Amino acid sequence: MKTTITICLGSSCFTRGNNNALKIIQEYIKDNKLEDTVILKGALCEDKCKRGPNIKIGESEYSEVDPGSVIDILNHYFGSKRRC
């Protein structure tokens, strides 16, 4: 079963950090060879702007995500002990 990562690409989340978070997630998927087990998709605004930037991994939602916390979130979710 594949895990879906949904990243909000609405204008508020995008300009507040998800533009960089998207690149970090793409690199993480590639570096950890998760291409066959992860689906990465973007979403337009989901009316959670006040708590944004927002990312959803599987059924877990993460708010106020900044590019510095993306790796920690991914490592926590995927159980990896990879790079900082």
PDB file of N, CA, C and O in Angstrom:
ATOM      1  N   MET A   1       0.838  -1.182   0.000  1.00  0.00           N
ATOM      2  CA  MET A   1       0.000   0.000   0.000  1.00  0.00           C
ATOM      3  C   MET A   1       0.883   1.245   0.000  1.00  0.00           C
ATOM      4  O   MET A   1       1.823   1.345   0.790  1.00  0.00           O
ATOM      5  N   LYS A   2       0.579   2.172  -0.882  1.00  0.00           N
ATOM      6  CA  LYS A   2       1.377   3.387  -0.994  1.00  0.00           C
ATOM      7  C   LYS A   2       0.912   4.441  -0.003  1.00  0.00           C
ATOM      8  O   LYS A   2      -0.259   4.519   0.341  1.00  0.00           O
ATOM      9  N   THR A   3       1.859   5.242   0.447  1.00  0.00           N
ATOM     10  CA  THR A   3       1.572   6.374   1.325  1.00  0.00           C
ATOM     11  C   THR A   3       1.450   7.615   0.469  1.00  0.00           C
ATOM     12  O   THR A   3       2.301   7.864  -0.391  1.00  0.00           O
ATOM     13  N   THR A   4       0.413   8.400   0.716  1.00  0.00           N
ATOM     14  CA  THR A   4       0.227   9.652  -0.022  1.00  0.00           C
ATOM     15  C   THR A   4       0.675  10.826   0.835  1.00  0.00           C
ATOM     16  O   THR A   4       0.263  10.951   1.988  1.00  0.00           O
ATOM     17  N   ILE A   5       1.513  11.649   0.248  1.00  0.00           N
ATOM     18  CA  ILE A   5       1.902  12.920   0.861  1.00  0.00           C
ATOM     19  C   ILE A   5       1.210  14.006   0.052  1.00  0.00           C
ATOM     20  O   ILE A   5       1.400  14.098  -1.160  1.00  0.00           O
ATOM     21  N   THR A   6       0.398  14.801   0.738  1.00  0.00           N
ATOM     22  CA  THR A   6      -0.292  15.904   0.083  1.00  0.00           C
ATOM     23  C   THR A   6       0.242  17.196   0.666  1.00  0.00           C
ATOM     24  O   THR A   6       0.192  17.409   1.878  1.00  0.00           O
ATOM     25  N   ILE A   7       0.749  18.047  -0.199  1.00  0.00           N
ATOM     26  CA  ILE A   7       1.304  19.325   0.230  1.00  0.00           C
ATOM     27  C   ILE A   7       0.428  20.441  -0.322  1.00  0.00           C
ATOM     28  O   ILE A   7       0.083  20.440  -1.507  1.00  0.00           O
ATOM     29  N   CYS A   8       0.035  21.349   0.554  1.00  0.00           N
ATOM     30  CA  CYS A   8      -0.798  22.466   0.116  1.00  0.00           C
ATOM     31  C   CYS A   8       0.051  23.415  -0.722  1.00  0.00           C
ATOM     32  O   CYS A   8       1.113  23.872  -0.292  1.00  0.00           O
ATOM     33  N   LEU A   9      -0.431  23.696  -1.914  1.00  0.00           N
ATOM     34  CA  LEU A   9       0.259  24.613  -2.811  1.00  0.00           C
ATOM     35  C   LEU A   9      -0.570  25.868  -3.066  1.00  0.00           C
ATOM     36  O   LEU A   9      -0.328  26.600  -4.020  1.00  0.00           O
ATOM     37  N   GLY A  10      -1.572  26.088  -2.188  1.00  0.00           N
ATOM     38  CA  GLY A  10      -2.325  27.336  -2.247  1.00  0.00           C
ATOM     39  C   GLY A  10      -1.378  28.498  -2.010  1.00  0.00           C
ATOM     40  O   GLY A  10      -0.305  28.337  -1.417  1.00  0.00           O
ATOM     41  N   SER A  11      -1.745  29.674  -2.435  1.00  0.00           N
ATOM     42  CA  SER A  11      -0.819  30.811  -2.413  1.00  0.00           C
ATOM     43  C   SER A  11      -0.276  31.116  -1.021  1.00  0.00           C
ATOM     44  O   SER A  11       0.911  31.411  -0.862  1.00  0.00           O
ATOM     45  N   SER A  12      -1.089  31.012   0.010  1.00  0.00           N
ATOM     46  CA  SER A  12      -0.619  31.319   1.360  1.00  0.00           C
ATOM     47  C   SER A  12       0.430  30.309   1.827  1.00  0.00           C
ATOM     48  O   SER A  12       1.510  30.684   2.269  1.00  0.00           O
ATOM     49  N   CYS A  13       0.112  29.027   1.736  1.00  0.00           N
ATOM     50  CA  CYS A  13       1.060  27.992   2.168  1.00  0.00           C
ATOM     51  C   CYS A  13       2.310  27.983   1.292  1.00  0.00           C
ATOM     52  O   CYS A  13       3.418  27.802   1.790  1.00  0.00           O
ATOM     53  N   PHE A  14       2.118  28.174   0.001  1.00  0.00           N
ATOM     54  CA  PHE A  14       3.241  28.143  -0.938  1.00  0.00           C
ATOM     55  C   PHE A  14       4.253  29.233  -0.603  1.00  0.00           C
ATOM     56  O   PHE A  14       5.447  28.961  -0.486  1.00  0.00           O
ATOM     57  N   THR A  15       3.768  30.459  -0.410  1.00  0.00           N
ATOM     58  CA  THR A  15       4.687  31.566  -0.157  1.00  0.00           C
ATOM     59  C   THR A  15       5.241  31.566   1.262  1.00  0.00           C
ATOM     60  O   THR A  15       6.276  32.171   1.516  1.00  0.00           O
ATOM     61  N   ARG A  16       4.587  30.859   2.184  1.00  0.00           N
ATOM     62  CA  ARG A  16       5.058  30.805   3.569  1.00  0.00           C
ATOM     63  C   ARG A  16       5.960  29.611   3.835  1.00  0.00           C
ATOM     64  O   ARG A  16       6.311  29.344   4.973  1.00  0.00           O
ATOM     65  N   GLY A  17       6.365  28.890   2.794  1.00  0.00           N
ATOM     66  CA  GLY A  17       7.365  27.858   2.987  1.00  0.00           C
ATOM     67  C   GLY A  17       7.168  26.564   2.236  1.00  0.00           C
ATOM     68  O   GLY A  17       8.104  25.802   2.070  1.00  0.00           O
ATOM     69  N   ASN A  18       5.950  26.283   1.784  1.00  0.00           N
ATOM     70  CA  ASN A  18       5.750  25.010   1.097  1.00  0.00           C
ATOM     71  C   ASN A  18       6.419  24.961  -0.273  1.00  0.00           C
ATOM     72  O   ASN A  18       6.637  23.882  -0.807  1.00  0.00           O
ATOM     73  N   ASN A  19       6.793  26.117  -0.820  1.00  0.00           N
ATOM     74  CA  ASN A  19       7.564  26.097  -2.057  1.00  0.00           C
ATOM     75  C   ASN A  19       8.902  25.399  -1.823  1.00  0.00           C
ATOM     76  O   ASN A  19       9.342  24.587  -2.618  1.00  0.00           O
ATOM     77  N   ASN A  20       9.542  25.679  -0.684  1.00  0.00           N
ATOM     78  CA  ASN A  20      10.800  25.012  -0.337  1.00  0.00           C
ATOM     79  C   ASN A  20      10.563  23.610   0.204  1.00  0.00           C
ATOM     80  O   ASN A  20      11.352  22.699  -0.049  1.00  0.00           O
ATOM     81  N   ALA A  21       9.491  23.439   0.977  1.00  0.00           N
ATOM     82  CA  ALA A  21       9.175  22.120   1.528  1.00  0.00           C
ATOM     83  C   ALA A  21       8.949  21.109   0.416  1.00  0.00           C
ATOM     84  O   ALA A  21       9.340  19.948   0.536  1.00  0.00           O
ATOM     85  N   LEU A  22       8.340  21.527  -0.670  1.00  0.00           N
ATOM     86  CA  LEU A  22       8.097  20.642  -1.809  1.00  0.00           C
ATOM     87  C   LEU A  22       9.413  20.073  -2.331  1.00  0.00           C
ATOM     88  O   LEU A  22       9.539  18.864  -2.547  1.00  0.00           O
ATOM     89  N   LYS A  23      10.398  20.920  -2.496  1.00  0.00           N
ATOM     90  CA  LYS A  23      11.708  20.475  -2.978  1.00  0.00           C
ATOM     91  C   LYS A  23      12.349  19.504  -1.994  1.00  0.00           C
ATOM     92  O   LYS A  23      12.949  18.502  -2.394  1.00  0.00           O
ATOM     93  N   ILE A  24      12.224  19.793  -0.711  1.00  0.00           N
ATOM     94  CA  ILE A  24      12.811  18.934   0.323  1.00  0.00           C
ATOM     95  C   ILE A  24      12.146  17.562   0.308  1.00  0.00           C
ATOM     96  O   ILE A  24      12.821  16.531   0.396  1.00  0.00           O
ATOM     97  N   ILE A  25      10.828  17.533   0.177  1.00  0.00           N
ATOM     98  CA  ILE A  25      10.093  16.262   0.142  1.00  0.00           C
ATOM     99  C   ILE A  25      10.489  15.455  -1.091  1.00  0.00           C
ATOM    100  O   ILE A  25      10.715  14.244  -1.000  1.00  0.00           O
ATOM    101  N   GLN A  26      10.593  16.110  -2.234  1.00  0.00           N
ATOM    102  CA  GLN A  26      10.995  15.412  -3.458  1.00  0.00           C
ATOM    103  C   GLN A  26      12.381  14.790  -3.294  1.00  0.00           C
ATOM    104  O   GLN A  26      12.597  13.641  -3.685  1.00  0.00           O
ATOM    105  N   GLU A  27      13.308  15.537  -2.714  1.00  0.00           N
ATOM    106  CA  GLU A  27      14.666  15.016  -2.473  1.00  0.00           C
ATOM    107  C   GLU A  27      14.635  13.847  -1.500  1.00  0.00           C
ATOM    108  O   GLU A  27      15.326  12.854  -1.694  1.00  0.00           O
ATOM    109  N   TYR A  28      13.853  13.977  -0.437  1.00  0.00           N
ATOM    110  CA  TYR A  28      13.753  12.934   0.581  1.00  0.00           C
ATOM    111  C   TYR A  28      13.257  11.632  -0.038  1.00  0.00           C
ATOM    112  O   TYR A  28      13.806  10.563   0.230  1.00  0.00           O
ATOM    113  N   ILE A  29      12.216  11.739  -0.845  1.00  0.00           N
ATOM    114  CA  ILE A  29      11.660  10.548  -1.507  1.00  0.00           C
ATOM    115  C   ILE A  29      12.728   9.887  -2.366  1.00  0.00           C
ATOM    116  O   ILE A  29      12.916   8.671  -2.315  1.00  0.00           O
ATOM    117  N   LYS A  30      13.449  10.686  -3.133  1.00  0.00           N
ATOM    118  CA  LYS A  30      14.495  10.151  -4.010  1.00  0.00           C
ATOM    119  C   LYS A  30      15.657   9.567  -3.209  1.00  0.00           C
ATOM    120  O   LYS A  30      16.086   8.434  -3.459  1.00  0.00           O
ATOM    121  N   ASP A  31      16.152  10.319  -2.215  1.00  0.00           N
ATOM    122  CA  ASP A  31      17.300   9.887  -1.423  1.00  0.00           C
ATOM    123  C   ASP A  31      17.026   8.603  -0.646  1.00  0.00           C
ATOM    124  O   ASP A  31      17.938   7.826  -0.384  1.00  0.00           O
ATOM    125  N   ASN A  32      15.776   8.405  -0.250  1.00  0.00           N
ATOM    126  CA  ASN A  32      15.409   7.232   0.540  1.00  0.00           C
ATOM    127  C   ASN A  32      14.761   6.133  -0.295  1.00  0.00           C
ATOM    128  O   ASN A  32      14.227   5.171   0.256  1.00  0.00           O
ATOM    129  N   LYS A  33      14.828   6.316  -1.609  1.00  0.00           N
ATOM    130  CA  LYS A  33      14.300   5.315  -2.553  1.00  0.00           C
ATOM    131  C   LYS A  33      12.854   4.923  -2.235  1.00  0.00           C
ATOM    132  O   LYS A  33      12.491   3.753  -2.193  1.00  0.00           O
ATOM    133  N   LEU A  34      12.035   5.954  -2.037  1.00  0.00           N
ATOM    134  CA  LEU A  34      10.630   5.747  -1.702  1.00  0.00           C
ATOM    135  C   LEU A  34       9.702   5.953  -2.897  1.00  0.00           C
ATOM    136  O   LEU A  34       8.484   5.958  -2.736  1.00  0.00           O
ATOM    137  N   GLU A  35      10.276   6.090  -4.080  1.00  0.00           N
ATOM    138  CA  GLU A  35       9.461   6.382  -5.268  1.00  0.00           C
ATOM    139  C   GLU A  35       8.362   5.349  -5.503  1.00  0.00           C
ATOM    140  O   GLU A  35       7.288   5.698  -5.991  1.00  0.00           O
ATOM    141  N   ASP A  36       8.627   4.107  -5.157  1.00  0.00           N
ATOM    142  CA  ASP A  36       7.637   3.050  -5.399  1.00  0.00           C
ATOM    143  C   ASP A  36       6.596   2.931  -4.288  1.00  0.00           C
ATOM    144  O   ASP A  36       5.606   2.218  -4.447  1.00  0.00           O
ATOM    145  N   THR A  37       6.826   3.611  -3.170  1.00  0.00           N
ATOM    146  CA  THR A  37       5.909   3.467  -2.039  1.00  0.00           C
ATOM    147  C   THR A  37       5.213   4.762  -1.630  1.00  0.00           C
ATOM    148  O   THR A  37       4.364   4.752  -0.744  1.00  0.00           O
ATOM    149  N   VAL A  38       5.595   5.880  -2.260  1.00  0.00           N
ATOM    150  CA  VAL A  38       5.028   7.177  -1.899  1.00  0.00           C
ATOM    151  C   VAL A  38       4.440   7.852  -3.126  1.00  0.00           C
ATOM    152  O   VAL A  38       5.054   7.880  -4.192  1.00  0.00           O
ATOM    153  N   ILE A  39       3.261   8.421  -2.945  1.00  0.00           N
ATOM    154  CA  ILE A  39       2.634   9.259  -3.957  1.00  0.00           C
ATOM    155  C   ILE A  39       2.684  10.684  -3.422  1.00  0.00           C
ATOM    156  O   ILE A  39       2.184  10.953  -2.325  1.00  0.00           O
ATOM    157  N   LEU A  40       3.291  11.590  -4.167  1.00  0.00           N
ATOM    158  CA  LEU A  40       3.358  12.998  -3.784  1.00  0.00           C
ATOM    159  C   LEU A  40       2.396  13.765  -4.655  1.00  0.00           C
ATOM    160  O   LEU A  40       2.461  13.677  -5.883  1.00  0.00           O
ATOM    161  N   LYS A  41       1.492  14.494  -4.006  1.00  0.00           N
ATOM    162  CA  LYS A  41       0.562  15.302  -4.792  1.00  0.00           C
ATOM    163  C   LYS A  41       0.362  16.651  -4.126  1.00  0.00           C
ATOM    164  O   LYS A  41       0.540  16.801  -2.921  1.00  0.00           O
ATOM    165  N   GLY A  42       0.024  17.618  -4.943  1.00  0.00           N
ATOM    166  CA  GLY A  42      -0.248  18.961  -4.456  1.00  0.00           C
ATOM    167  C   GLY A  42      -1.736  19.174  -4.331  1.00  0.00           C
ATOM    168  O   GLY A  42      -2.533  18.503  -4.989  1.00  0.00           O
ATOM    169  N   ALA A  43      -2.101  20.095  -3.475  1.00  0.00           N
ATOM    170  CA  ALA A  43      -3.501  20.456  -3.302  1.00  0.00           C
ATOM    171  C   ALA A  43      -3.601  21.974  -3.322  1.00  0.00           C
ATOM    172  O   ALA A  43      -2.678  22.673  -2.898  1.00  0.00           O
ATOM    173  N   LEU A  44      -4.722  22.448  -3.801  1.00  0.00           N
ATOM    174  CA  LEU A  44      -4.975  23.879  -3.708  1.00  0.00           C
ATOM    175  C   LEU A  44      -5.518  24.154  -2.315  1.00  0.00           C
ATOM    176  O   LEU A  44      -5.690  23.247  -1.512  1.00  0.00           O
ATOM    177  N   CYS A  45      -5.799  25.367  -2.037  1.00  0.00           N
ATOM    178  CA  CYS A  45      -6.207  25.777  -0.699  1.00  0.00           C
ATOM    179  C   CYS A  45      -7.312  24.876  -0.142  1.00  0.00           C
ATOM    180  O   CYS A  45      -8.291  24.572  -0.811  1.00  0.00           O
ATOM    181  N   GLU A  46      -7.105  24.442   1.106  1.00  0.00           N
ATOM    182  CA  GLU A  46      -8.080  23.600   1.788  1.00  0.00           C
ATOM    183  C   GLU A  46      -8.679  24.323   2.992  1.00  0.00           C
ATOM    184  O   GLU A  46      -9.125  23.712   3.953  1.00  0.00           O
ATOM    185  N   ASP A  47      -8.661  25.663   2.954  1.00  0.00           N
ATOM    186  CA  ASP A  47      -9.249  26.519   3.992  1.00  0.00           C
ATOM    187  C   ASP A  47      -8.641  26.305   5.378  1.00  0.00           C
ATOM    188  O   ASP A  47      -9.321  26.378   6.390  1.00  0.00           O
ATOM    189  N   LYS A  48      -7.359  26.032   5.418  1.00  0.00           N
ATOM    190  CA  LYS A  48      -6.642  25.901   6.691  1.00  0.00           C
ATOM    191  C   LYS A  48      -5.468  26.873   6.727  1.00  0.00           C
ATOM    192  O   LYS A  48      -4.457  26.629   7.374  1.00  0.00           O
ATOM    193  N   CYS A  49      -5.629  27.985   6.024  1.00  0.00           N
ATOM    194  CA  CYS A  49      -4.538  28.940   5.831  1.00  0.00           C
ATOM    195  C   CYS A  49      -3.975  29.482   7.146  1.00  0.00           C
ATOM    196  O   CYS A  49      -2.774  29.688   7.262  1.00  0.00           O
ATOM    197  N   LYS A  50      -4.830  29.718   8.110  1.00  0.00           N
ATOM    198  CA  LYS A  50      -4.366  30.288   9.378  1.00  0.00           C
ATOM    199  C   LYS A  50      -3.383  29.368  10.089  1.00  0.00           C
ATOM    200  O   LYS A  50      -2.557  29.822  10.862  1.00  0.00           O
ATOM    201  N   ARG A  51      -3.472  28.070   9.841  1.00  0.00           N
ATOM    202  CA  ARG A  51      -2.577  27.105  10.474  1.00  0.00           C
ATOM    203  C   ARG A  51      -1.438  26.691   9.555  1.00  0.00           C
ATOM    204  O   ARG A  51      -0.631  25.855   9.905  1.00  0.00           O
ATOM    205  N   GLY A  52      -1.386  27.238   8.357  1.00  0.00           N
ATOM    206  CA  GLY A  52      -0.424  26.812   7.360  1.00  0.00           C
ATOM    207  C   GLY A  52       0.981  27.295   7.616  1.00  0.00           C
ATOM    208  O   GLY A  52       1.204  28.091   8.527  1.00  0.00           O
ATOM    209  N   PRO A  53       1.876  26.803   6.826  1.00  0.00           N
ATOM    210  CA  PRO A  53       1.785  25.831   5.739  1.00  0.00           C
ATOM    211  C   PRO A  53       1.388  24.431   6.241  1.00  0.00           C
ATOM    212  O   PRO A  53       1.751  24.043   7.346  1.00  0.00           O
ATOM    213  N   ASN A  54       0.625  23.734   5.402  1.00  0.00           N
ATOM    214  CA  ASN A  54       0.064  22.443   5.769  1.00  0.00           C
ATOM    215  C   ASN A  54       0.547  21.324   4.862  1.00  0.00           C
ATOM    216  O   ASN A  54       0.698  21.510   3.658  1.00  0.00           O
ATOM    217  N   ILE A  55       0.787  20.172   5.489  1.00  0.00           N
ATOM    218  CA  ILE A  55       1.176  18.952   4.781  1.00  0.00           C
ATOM    219  C   ILE A  55       0.408  17.803   5.409  1.00  0.00           C
ATOM    220  O   ILE A  55       0.196  17.779   6.629  1.00  0.00           O
ATOM    221  N   LYS A  56       0.008  16.858   4.594  1.00  0.00           N
ATOM    222  CA  LYS A  56      -0.661  15.659   5.096  1.00  0.00           C
ATOM    223  C   LYS A  56       0.120  14.448   4.599  1.00  0.00           C
ATOM    224  O   LYS A  56       0.449  14.346   3.420  1.00  0.00           O
ATOM    225  N   ILE A  57       0.435  13.527   5.516  1.00  0.00           N
ATOM    226  CA  ILE A  57       1.112  12.279   5.164  1.00  0.00           C
ATOM    227  C   ILE A  57       0.209  11.158   5.640  1.00  0.00           C
ATOM    228  O   ILE A  57      -0.023  11.025   6.852  1.00  0.00           O
ATOM    229  N   GLY A  58      -0.297  10.385   4.709  1.00  0.00           N
ATOM    230  CA  GLY A  58      -1.281   9.379   5.065  1.00  0.00           C
ATOM    231  C   GLY A  58      -2.481  10.077   5.672  1.00  0.00           C
ATOM    232  O   GLY A  58      -3.042  10.988   5.078  1.00  0.00           O
ATOM    233  N   GLU A  59      -2.847   9.708   6.886  1.00  0.00           N
ATOM    234  CA  GLU A  59      -3.961  10.351   7.586  1.00  0.00           C
ATOM    235  C   GLU A  59      -3.488  11.393   8.597  1.00  0.00           C
ATOM    236  O   GLU A  59      -4.307  11.990   9.294  1.00  0.00           O
ATOM    237  N   SER A  60      -2.180  11.604   8.691  1.00  0.00           N
ATOM    238  CA  SER A  60      -1.622  12.553   9.664  1.00  0.00           C
ATOM    239  C   SER A  60      -1.483  13.928   9.030  1.00  0.00           C
ATOM    240  O   SER A  60      -0.884  14.069   7.970  1.00  0.00           O
ATOM    241  N   GLU A  61      -2.038  14.936   9.707  1.00  0.00           N
ATOM    242  CA  GLU A  61      -1.943  16.303   9.221  1.00  0.00           C
ATOM    243  C   GLU A  61      -0.927  17.084  10.044  1.00  0.00           C
ATOM    244  O   GLU A  61      -0.871  16.942  11.262  1.00  0.00           O
ATOM    245  N   TYR A  62      -0.140  17.896   9.362  1.00  0.00           N
ATOM    246  CA  TYR A  62       0.879  18.716   9.998  1.00  0.00           C
ATOM    247  C   TYR A  62       0.646  20.161   9.585  1.00  0.00           C
ATOM    248  O   TYR A  62       0.511  20.459   8.401  1.00  0.00           O
ATOM    249  N   SER A  63       0.609  21.045  10.582  1.00  0.00           N
ATOM    250  CA  SER A  63       0.378  22.465  10.339  1.00  0.00           C
ATOM    251  C   SER A  63       1.580  23.263  10.804  1.00  0.00           C
ATOM    252  O   SER A  63       2.413  22.772  11.568  1.00  0.00           O
ATOM    253  N   GLU A  64       1.628  24.505  10.352  1.00  0.00           N
ATOM    254  CA  GLU A  64       2.730  25.412  10.681  1.00  0.00           C
ATOM    255  C   GLU A  64       4.077  24.777  10.356  1.00  0.00           C
ATOM    256  O   GLU A  64       5.049  24.902  11.106  1.00  0.00           O
ATOM    257  N   VAL A  65       4.108  24.069   9.252  1.00  0.00           N
ATOM    258  CA  VAL A  65       5.324  23.389   8.799  1.00  0.00           C
ATOM    259  C   VAL A  65       6.260  24.419   8.182  1.00  0.00           C
ATOM    260  O   VAL A  65       5.851  25.243   7.375  1.00  0.00           O
ATOM    261  N   ASP A  66       7.507  24.362   8.586  1.00  0.00           N
ATOM    262  CA  ASP A  66       8.505  25.201   7.928  1.00  0.00           C
ATOM    263  C   ASP A  66       9.534  24.274   7.288  1.00  0.00           C
ATOM    264  O   ASP A  66       9.639  23.107   7.676  1.00  0.00           O
ATOM    265  N   PRO A  67      10.263  24.778   6.311  1.00  0.00           N
ATOM    266  CA  PRO A  67      11.225  23.909   5.625  1.00  0.00           C
ATOM    267  C   PRO A  67      12.198  23.210   6.569  1.00  0.00           C
ATOM    268  O   PRO A  67      12.626  22.094   6.305  1.00  0.00           O
ATOM    269  N   GLY A  68      12.515  23.831   7.696  1.00  0.00           N
ATOM    270  CA  GLY A  68      13.430  23.222   8.647  1.00  0.00           C
ATOM    271  C   GLY A  68      12.858  22.016   9.377  1.00  0.00           C
ATOM    272  O   GLY A  68      13.595  21.180   9.875  1.00  0.00           O
ATOM    273  N   SER A  69      11.546  21.918   9.445  1.00  0.00           N
ATOM    274  CA  SER A  69      10.926  20.806  10.170  1.00  0.00           C
ATOM    275  C   SER A  69      10.479  19.661   9.262  1.00  0.00           C
ATOM    276  O   SER A  69      10.089  18.601   9.755  1.00  0.00           O
ATOM    277  N   VAL A  70      10.552  19.851   7.965  1.00  0.00           N
ATOM    278  CA  VAL A  70      10.053  18.842   7.027  1.00  0.00           C
ATOM    279  C   VAL A  70      10.793  17.515   7.177  1.00  0.00           C
ATOM    280  O   VAL A  70      10.170  16.456   7.232  1.00  0.00           O
ATOM    281  N   ILE A  71      12.112  17.547   7.261  1.00  0.00           N
ATOM    282  CA  ILE A  71      12.889  16.312   7.390  1.00  0.00           C
ATOM    283  C   ILE A  71      12.514  15.588   8.684  1.00  0.00           C
ATOM    284  O   ILE A  71      12.344  14.369   8.690  1.00  0.00           O
ATOM    285  N   ASP A  72      12.365  16.341   9.770  1.00  0.00           N
ATOM    286  CA  ASP A  72      11.974  15.722  11.041  1.00  0.00           C
ATOM    287  C   ASP A  72      10.609  15.046  10.928  1.00  0.00           C
ATOM    288  O   ASP A  72      10.412  13.938  11.432  1.00  0.00           O
ATOM    289  N   ILE A  73       9.678  15.694  10.276  1.00  0.00           N
ATOM    290  CA  ILE A  73       8.334  15.123  10.090  1.00  0.00           C
ATOM    291  C   ILE A  73       8.423  13.852   9.253  1.00  0.00           C
ATOM    292  O   ILE A  73       7.832  12.827   9.591  1.00  0.00           O
ATOM    293  N   LEU A  74       9.161  13.906   8.161  1.00  0.00           N
ATOM    294  CA  LEU A  74       9.309  12.733   7.289  1.00  0.00           C
ATOM    295  C   LEU A  74      10.007  11.594   8.022  1.00  0.00           C
ATOM    296  O   LEU A  74       9.580  10.439   7.928  1.00  0.00           O
ATOM    297  N   ASN A  75      11.070  11.911   8.749  1.00  0.00           N
ATOM    298  CA  ASN A  75      11.777  10.879   9.510  1.00  0.00           C
ATOM    299  C   ASN A  75      10.868  10.259  10.559  1.00  0.00           C
ATOM    300  O   ASN A  75      10.880   9.046  10.758  1.00  0.00           O
ATOM    301  N   HIS A  76      10.090  11.076  11.223  1.00  0.00           N
ATOM    302  CA  HIS A  76       9.171  10.559  12.235  1.00  0.00           C
ATOM    303  C   HIS A  76       8.129   9.641  11.589  1.00  0.00           C
ATOM    304  O   HIS A  76       7.874   8.545  12.075  1.00  0.00           O
ATOM    305  N   TYR A  77       7.565  10.070  10.487  1.00  0.00           N
ATOM    306  CA  TYR A  77       6.521   9.283   9.853  1.00  0.00           C
ATOM    307  C   TYR A  77       7.062   7.980   9.259  1.00  0.00           C
ATOM    308  O   TYR A  77       6.484   6.925   9.423  1.00  0.00           O
ATOM    309  N   PHE A  78       8.196   8.086   8.570  1.00  0.00           N
ATOM    310  CA  PHE A  78       8.745   6.917   7.880  1.00  0.00           C
ATOM    311  C   PHE A  78       9.727   6.126   8.746  1.00  0.00           C
ATOM    312  O   PHE A  78      10.256   5.103   8.298  1.00  0.00           O
ATOM    313  N   GLY A  79      10.003   6.606   9.946  1.00  0.00           N
ATOM    314  CA  GLY A  79      10.858   5.863  10.861  1.00  0.00           C
ATOM    315  C   GLY A  79      12.312   5.836  10.444  1.00  0.00           C
ATOM    316  O   GLY A  79      13.055   4.950  10.827  1.00  0.00           O
ATOM    317  N   SER A  80      12.725   6.823   9.689  1.00  0.00           N
ATOM    318  CA  SER A  80      14.091   6.855   9.197  1.00  0.00           C
ATOM    319  C   SER A  80      15.002   7.618  10.167  1.00  0.00           C
ATOM    320  O   SER A  80      14.566   8.502  10.878  1.00  0.00           O
ATOM    321  N   LYS A  81      16.246   7.272  10.149  1.00  0.00           N
ATOM    322  CA  LYS A  81      17.239   7.972  10.971  1.00  0.00           C
ATOM    323  C   LYS A  81      18.230   8.717  10.076  1.00  0.00           C
ATOM    324  O   LYS A  81      19.383   8.863  10.396  1.00  0.00           O
ATOM    325  N   ARG A  82      17.744   9.171   8.941  1.00  0.00           N
ATOM    326  CA  ARG A  82      18.659   9.755   7.961  1.00  0.00           C
ATOM    327  C   ARG A  82      19.090  11.161   8.324  1.00  0.00           C
ATOM    328  O   ARG A  82      18.841  11.623   9.393  1.00  0.00           O
ATOM    329  N   ARG A  83      19.679  11.866   7.401  1.00  0.00           N
ATOM    330  CA  ARG A  83      20.326  13.162   7.583  1.00  0.00           C
ATOM    331  C   ARG A  83      19.478  14.208   8.296  1.00  0.00           C
ATOM    332  O   ARG A  83      18.277  14.114   8.378  1.00  0.00           O
ATOM    333  N   CYS A  84      20.144  15.229   8.773  1.00  0.00           N
ATOM    334  CA  CYS A  84      19.485  16.365   9.453  1.00  0.00           C
ATOM    335  C   CYS A  84      18.886  17.275   8.433  1.00  0.00           C
ATOM    336  O   CYS A  84      19.345  17.391   7.354  1.00  0.00           O
TER     337      CYS A  84
END
